[in-house]
């Protein structure tokens, strides 16, 4: 059976205007690989309701899972929860279970539970809550769409709670072999290697260090034996690597 | 006249498998803001020809410019140039101007001009070359699609040569105001401020430092006077900020 597929949708003008360098997608990509879920696309869009609704419908429809990051805080620019509800045709309002979680979180810390904070208890009907051990306000899953906060430590905590509960597949495993030669110098051999090992995906990533050209060759596969055979062949073909 | 719009397409399995944290989109986003081109979407996809072709057609069709990163090197996994040619229905082959650039680059460095390296002279018919002062092999523009290398220093050099030649618009300017309060504590005032200044976009970005909550408020606009008025109002509303 093939691995489940996924897309990540990052919502936030701060990425598109160059203010913030996005890191949540990179974190989640690493977690999904380990869990055997194949990440097919990462998309970054602005805080615009019609754009979010269209992207959620498209990406949730085309993948087994869609993970979103950003736009579920208490301020006027946090419109993700409402947009996701609309994308799935669900009603959204303050939900008692989410309200109770926030009330307990703030009571334990002596923080006032204001109207603005209550906004974070707005959850689409039928959604399952995603635990937020950092700041209380939960994320949620509607069907195959998992809605999480954009603040990196909260996003990571939500991912840690959510992903292990999802059905996974075969983890993609990879081996790296580094050569201090330009990529073009090994292109023909590498093409042959890729043809000889169709179950293994070979990537080549050039770099320059201290004015010298180098290439990282990465072999990836879900089958451990196929990867081991390809990696042995790779090492034999380029014995000067490490 | 509204600013031109753009999308960025990042092509590479190494991003989706979590191996590499992407930085080219962040770099280009900052350059586009300065040049008055509105970045609407960043998309990361795998090294798969049908996926690249479909994404290029969709994103080039929906924006004034599409910038791509990755997949134009000499190895078997470098399929971007061929996929872009197909997306625009153009023939692709080794082009004399690109071949001459590579020949001169390698001759000056005493590097052999191999068959693999010649692959990097494959350019779609009618495309304009994008200069690569780092390693010779050019990028290219087909219609509104600008195809660049994924290696960060080469990507940045290509961007530096290309973007100033594109028609720009009004740069998006922004001002930051940092408060050591939780985002929810100022949500109501901020909503009012946003309503009072419709030409200005307000973003609020929570953070935690040394266990204390803080919020960065960012006001963005293309109109300098509108931004100045909104920023003065923002400072007056939250005088404790900096």
PDB file of C-alpha atoms in Angstrom, chain A residues 45-56 79-80 82-84 86-87:
ATOM      1  CA  UNK A  45      -0.489  32.246   1.020  1.00  0.00           C
ATOM      2  CA  UNK A  46      -1.618  35.556   2.485  1.00  0.00           C
ATOM      3  CA  UNK A  47      -4.161  36.264   5.235  1.00  0.00           C
ATOM      4  CA  UNK A  48      -7.017  36.563   2.745  1.00  0.00           C
ATOM      5  CA  UNK A  49     -10.234  34.601   3.307  1.00  0.00           C
ATOM      6  CA  UNK A  50     -11.111  33.672  -0.316  1.00  0.00           C
ATOM      7  CA  UNK A  51      -7.490  32.612  -0.921  1.00  0.00           C
ATOM      8  CA  UNK A  52      -7.460  30.431   2.208  1.00  0.00           C
ATOM      9  CA  UNK A  53     -10.840  28.844   1.411  1.00  0.00           C
ATOM     10  CA  UNK A  54      -9.817  27.956  -2.153  1.00  0.00           C
ATOM     11  CA  UNK A  55      -6.425  26.572  -1.096  1.00  0.00           C
ATOM     12  CA  UNK A  56      -7.917  24.467   1.717  1.00  0.00           C
ATOM     13  CA  UNK A  79      -9.105  34.382  10.055  1.00  0.00           C
ATOM     14  CA  UNK A  80      -7.961  30.802   9.436  1.00  0.00           C
ATOM     15  CA  UNK A  82     -13.476  30.784   9.985  1.00  0.00           C
ATOM     16  CA  UNK A  83     -12.035  30.235   6.496  1.00  0.00           C
ATOM     17  CA  UNK A  84     -11.463  26.514   7.139  1.00  0.00           C
ATOM     18  CA  UNK A  86     -16.331  27.768   5.331  1.00  0.00           C
ATOM     19  CA  UNK A  87     -14.128  25.577   3.118  1.00  0.00           C
TER      20      UNK A  87
END
